[in-house]
Tab-separated table of C-alpha atoms in Angstrom:
chain	number	residue	atom	x	y	z
A	154	GLY	CA	-1.485	13.344	47.650
A	155	GLU	CA	-5.031	13.761	45.780
A	156	ASN	CA	-4.019	14.644	41.910
A	157	VAL	CA	-6.970	15.374	39.911
A	158	GLU	CA	-6.777	15.783	36.206
A	159	GLN	CA	-9.285	17.431	34.237
A	160	HIS	CA	-10.047	17.449	29.760
A	161	PRO	CA	-10.793	18.525	28.042
A	162	SER	CA	-9.372	22.278	28.837
A	163	THR	CA	-12.314	23.646	26.329
A	164	LEU	CA	-15.071	22.348	24.511
A	165	SER	CA	-17.167	23.662	22.203
A	166	VAL	CA	-20.697	22.123	21.219
A	167	GLN	CA	-23.998	23.175	19.148
A	168	GLU	CA	-26.854	23.917	20.930
A	169	GLY	CA	-28.803	20.421	21.536
A	170	ASP	CA	-25.750	18.145	21.126
A	171	SER	CA	-24.670	16.383	24.546
A	172	ALA	CA	-20.971	17.365	26.329
A	173	VAL	CA	-18.803	14.733	28.422
A	174	ILE	CA	-16.187	16.322	30.978
A	175	LYS	CA	-13.839	13.264	31.823
A	176	CYS	CA	-11.667	13.797	35.589
A	177	THR	CA	-9.445	11.104	36.851
A	178	TYR	CA	-8.175	10.917	40.320
A	179	SER	CA	-5.061	9.937	41.883
A	180	ASP	CA	-6.200	8.459	45.572
A	181	SER	CA	-7.861	5.783	45.796
A	182	ALA	CA	-9.532	6.637	49.616
A	183	SER	CA	-11.223	9.789	47.484
A	184	ASN	CA	-15.380	8.930	48.315
A	185	TYR	CA	-17.023	12.765	46.961
A	186	PHE	CA	-16.678	14.062	43.504
A	187	PRO	CA	-18.421	16.819	43.180
A	188	TRP	CA	-18.738	18.915	39.866
A	189	TYR	CA	-19.155	22.864	40.106
A	190	LYS	CA	-20.327	25.275	37.466
A	191	GLN	CA	-18.901	28.779	36.967
A	192	GLU	CA	-20.859	31.141	34.731
A	193	LEU	CA	-18.953	34.394	33.638
A	194	GLY	CA	-17.690	36.731	36.718
A	195	LYS	CA	-19.786	34.388	39.391
A	196	ARG	CA	-19.251	32.182	42.078
A	197	PRO	CA	-18.648	28.230	41.988
A	198	GLN	CA	-22.272	26.858	42.650
A	199	LEU	CA	-22.489	22.941	42.881
A	200	ILE	CA	-24.618	21.445	40.285
A	201	ILE	CA	-24.504	17.468	40.898
A	202	ASP	CA	-21.810	15.431	43.091
A	203	ILE	CA	-21.728	11.355	43.605
A	204	ARG	CA	-20.191	9.624	46.320
A	205	SER	CA	-18.117	6.262	45.914
A	206	ASN	CA	-20.780	3.744	46.974
A	207	VAL	CA	-23.184	5.087	43.389
A	208	GLY	CA	-21.956	4.814	39.956
A	209	GLU	CA	-24.040	6.871	38.551
A	210	LYS	CA	-26.213	9.564	39.337
A	211	LYS	CA	-28.349	11.598	37.157
A	212	ASP	CA	-30.273	14.857	37.356
A	213	GLN	CA	-32.695	15.792	34.507
A	214	ARG	CA	-29.690	17.029	31.949
A	215	ILE	CA	-26.905	16.333	33.613
A	216	ALA	CA	-25.304	12.884	34.690
A	217	VAL	CA	-22.129	12.348	36.895
A	218	THR	CA	-21.061	8.599	36.347
A	219	LEU	CA	-17.899	6.993	38.479
A	220	ASN	CA	-15.441	4.290	37.541
A	221	LYS	CA	-13.721	3.982	40.819
A	222	THR	CA	-11.379	0.802	39.852
A	223	ALA	CA	-9.846	3.147	36.890
A	224	LYS	CA	-10.241	6.680	38.981
A	225	HIS	CA	-12.504	8.244	36.762
A	226	PHE	CA	-15.618	10.308	36.893
A	227	SER	CA	-17.485	12.021	34.128
A	228	LEU	CA	-19.803	14.664	33.557
A	229	HIS	CA	-22.695	14.236	30.701
A	230	ILE	CA	-24.726	16.957	29.695
A	231	THR	CA	-27.586	16.236	26.826
A	232	GLU	CA	-29.362	18.585	24.963
A	233	THR	CA	-27.507	21.540	25.362
A	234	GLN	CA	-28.510	24.782	25.838
A	235	PRO	CA	-26.829	28.166	25.268
A	236	GLU	CA	-27.007	28.775	29.314
A	237	ASP	CA	-25.115	25.669	29.832
A	238	SER	CA	-21.831	27.587	28.836
A	239	ALA	CA	-19.688	28.219	31.951
A	240	VAL	CA	-16.182	27.176	33.184
A	241	TYR	CA	-17.186	23.599	34.586
A	242	PHE	CA	-14.723	21.747	37.320
A	243	CYS	CA	-14.555	18.313	38.522
A	244	ALA	CA	-13.095	17.944	42.423
A	245	ALA	CA	-12.338	14.828	44.241
A	246	ASN	CA	-11.558	14.918	48.011
A	247	THR	CA	-9.102	14.045	50.770
A	248	ASP	CA	-9.456	15.716	53.828
A	249	LYS	CA	-10.100	18.288	51.396
A	250	LEU	CA	-11.475	18.838	48.192
A	251	ILE	CA	-9.050	19.316	45.229
A	252	PHE	CA	-10.513	21.084	41.855
A	253	GLY	CA	-9.496	19.740	38.283
A	254	THR	CA	-8.218	22.540	36.741
A	255	GLY	CA	-11.983	23.714	34.603
A	256	THR	CA	-13.575	23.093	31.243
A	257	ARG	CA	-14.477	26.241	29.812
A	258	LEU	CA	-18.344	24.695	27.623
A	259	GLN	CA	-19.465	26.899	25.249
A	260	VAL	CA	-22.218	26.064	23.351
A	261	PHE	CA	-23.650	28.037	20.588
A	262	PRO	CA	-27.375	28.652	19.121
B	227	ASP	CA	-30.366	32.305	54.613
B	228	ALA	CA	-27.989	34.504	53.395
B	229	GLY	CA	-25.410	32.785	51.698
B	230	VAL	CA	-21.646	33.507	52.161
B	231	ILE	CA	-20.997	37.195	52.601
B	232	GLN	CA	-17.464	38.100	51.885
B	233	SER	CA	-16.482	41.473	51.631
B	234	PRO	CA	-15.550	44.248	50.185
B	235	ARG	CA	-16.679	42.975	46.452
B	236	HIS	CA	-13.480	44.747	44.643
B	237	GLU	CA	-10.224	46.182	46.494
B	238	VAL	CA	-7.703	48.527	44.475
B	239	THR	CA	-4.700	48.719	45.860
B	240	GLU	CA	-0.838	49.804	45.485
B	241	MET	CA	1.702	47.072	46.233
B	242	GLY	CA	3.233	47.355	49.912
B	243	GLN	CA	-0.286	48.257	51.012
B	244	GLU	CA	-1.968	45.872	53.495
B	245	VAL	CA	-4.925	43.864	52.200
B	246	THR	CA	-7.981	42.183	54.760
B	247	LEU	CA	-10.414	40.320	53.007
B	248	ARG	CA	-13.319	39.116	55.252
B	249	CYS	CA	-16.198	36.382	55.331
B	250	LYS	CA	-19.133	35.096	57.102
B	251	PRO	CA	-19.594	32.007	56.714
B	252	ILE	CA	-23.370	30.232	56.868
B	253	SER	CA	-24.830	29.984	60.333
B	254	GLY	CA	-24.045	26.614	61.377
B	255	HIS	CA	-21.356	25.507	58.996
B	256	ASN	CA	-18.562	24.384	60.905
B	257	SER	CA	-16.188	24.247	57.749
B	258	LEU	CA	-14.053	27.769	56.190
B	259	PHE	CA	-12.586	26.963	53.332
B	260	TRP	CA	-10.568	30.733	51.561
B	261	TYR	CA	-10.242	29.766	47.943
B	262	ARG	CA	-7.740	32.090	44.914
B	263	GLN	CA	-8.667	32.252	41.405
B	264	THR	CA	-6.279	32.918	38.736
B	265	MET	CA	-6.292	32.175	35.216
B	266	MET	CA	-2.749	30.632	35.379
B	267	ARG	CA	-2.997	28.853	38.183
B	268	GLY	CA	-7.412	27.642	38.317
B	269	LEU	CA	-8.853	27.540	41.974
B	270	GLU	CA	-6.296	27.527	44.624
B	271	LEU	CA	-6.938	26.179	48.423
B	272	LEU	CA	-5.576	28.391	50.258
B	273	ILE	CA	-6.301	27.617	54.282
B	274	TYR	CA	-9.124	26.154	55.752
B	275	PHE	CA	-10.785	25.657	58.968
B	276	ASN	CA	-12.575	23.091	61.312
B	277	ASN	CA	-14.560	24.515	64.411
B	278	ASN	CA	-12.503	27.811	64.289
B	279	VAL	CA	-9.283	26.020	64.013
B	280	PRO	CA	-6.722	26.414	61.021
B	281	ILE	CA	-6.564	22.668	60.272
B	282	ASP	CA	-3.939	23.031	56.655
B	283	ASP	CA	-2.794	26.244	55.620
B	284	SER	CA	-0.165	24.188	53.032
B	285	GLY	CA	-1.693	26.450	50.657
B	286	MET	CA	-0.417	29.486	51.960
B	287	PRO	CA	1.943	31.235	49.404
B	288	GLU	CA	4.069	32.813	51.351
B	289	ASP	CA	4.688	34.771	54.688
B	290	ARG	CA	2.794	37.975	53.697
B	291	PHE	CA	-0.393	35.509	53.445
B	292	SER	CA	-2.141	35.333	57.182
B	293	ALA	CA	-5.715	33.876	57.867
B	294	LYS	CA	-8.047	34.394	61.390
B	295	MET	CA	-10.952	33.100	62.368
B	296	PRO	CA	-11.520	33.974	65.770
B	297	ASN	CA	-14.743	32.817	65.748
B	298	ALA	CA	-17.951	30.576	63.926
B	299	SER	CA	-19.065	33.022	62.289
B	300	PHE	CA	-15.854	35.304	60.923
B	301	SER	CA	-12.195	34.816	59.138
B	302	THR	CA	-10.096	37.241	58.032
B	303	LEU	CA	-7.301	36.815	54.931
B	304	LYS	CA	-4.362	39.050	55.087
B	305	ILE	CA	-1.793	39.924	53.355
B	306	GLN	CA	0.766	42.251	54.111
B	307	PRO	CA	2.409	43.653	52.458
B	308	SER	CA	0.781	42.988	48.969
B	309	GLU	CA	2.270	42.317	45.728
B	310	PRO	CA	1.083	43.234	41.796
B	311	ARG	CA	1.135	38.887	41.591
B	312	ASP	CA	-1.546	38.707	44.694
B	313	SER	CA	-4.012	40.139	42.185
B	314	ALA	CA	-6.759	37.531	41.999
B	315	VAL	CA	-10.649	36.607	42.769
B	316	TYR	CA	-10.505	35.214	46.661
B	317	PHE	CA	-13.239	32.719	47.665
B	318	CYS	CA	-14.508	32.011	50.615
B	319	ALA	CA	-16.689	29.078	51.037
B	320	SER	CA	-18.052	27.306	54.006
B	321	SER	CA	-19.520	23.278	54.243
B	322	SER	CA	-21.257	21.997	57.273
B	323	GLN	CA	-19.149	19.151	57.289
B	324	GLY	CA	-15.193	18.881	57.778
B	325	GLY	CA	-12.518	18.597	55.161
B	326	GLY	CA	-13.794	17.621	51.764
B	327	TYR	CA	-17.177	15.703	52.082
B	328	ASN	CA	-19.857	17.906	51.695
B	329	GLU	CA	-21.068	20.318	49.838
B	330	GLN	CA	-18.894	23.854	49.621
B	331	PHE	CA	-20.977	27.596	49.002
B	332	PHE	CA	-19.087	29.681	48.041
B	333	GLY	CA	-18.881	33.527	48.792
B	334	PRO	CA	-19.534	36.113	45.912
B	335	GLY	CA	-15.379	36.536	45.893
B	336	THR	CA	-13.445	39.231	46.186
B	337	ARG	CA	-11.850	40.494	43.260
B	338	LEU	CA	-8.387	42.415	44.100
B	339	THR	CA	-5.941	44.510	42.205
B	340	VAL	CA	-2.555	45.582	43.351
B	341	LEU	CA	-0.969	48.089	41.650
């Protein structure tokens, strides 16, 4: 079955710097790759997603890139702000979503 | 739309007691998912339904766990008997399309503590 690995598990950056989180997946049939943000004590919420017919997608300060050949995709956050501090989960689909183990991002003022 | 609704938000119970968690998906969504989140195991899919039919329950940890979806607007996750290791946050999520092809909208979660 599908296996999703996510790195790093924790990431600390200074406000204004960029943050990159990487995920790999195993099932070449996967075609949907969402990213969820979970703030402390809150529910996971979708922040951006990409489908396999697209290599890159951007929404303001966040972007996701997908390399289907290498089976990896990444989340890029530019000009980080303290409110970006949260746990971020990647996921890949089969007939269901398989989530990565999460990355705890801390942005220091 | 009120989003996915879960109740109760917090549940504290004693080992051996029955626990029932409830979920109301977003109206019009035909897929419903139950997840469990712990620090050790992360976000685990327990079971999901399409059109009220259980499709994949391979994540249900053992026979003490059961889930039902009697109609399109209501689902329950039951643990009987509960054990301390069941302590976790349980999320319900719904989606407008089956499986993993569309955004899943999560409810606020139920924080379960089993003493």
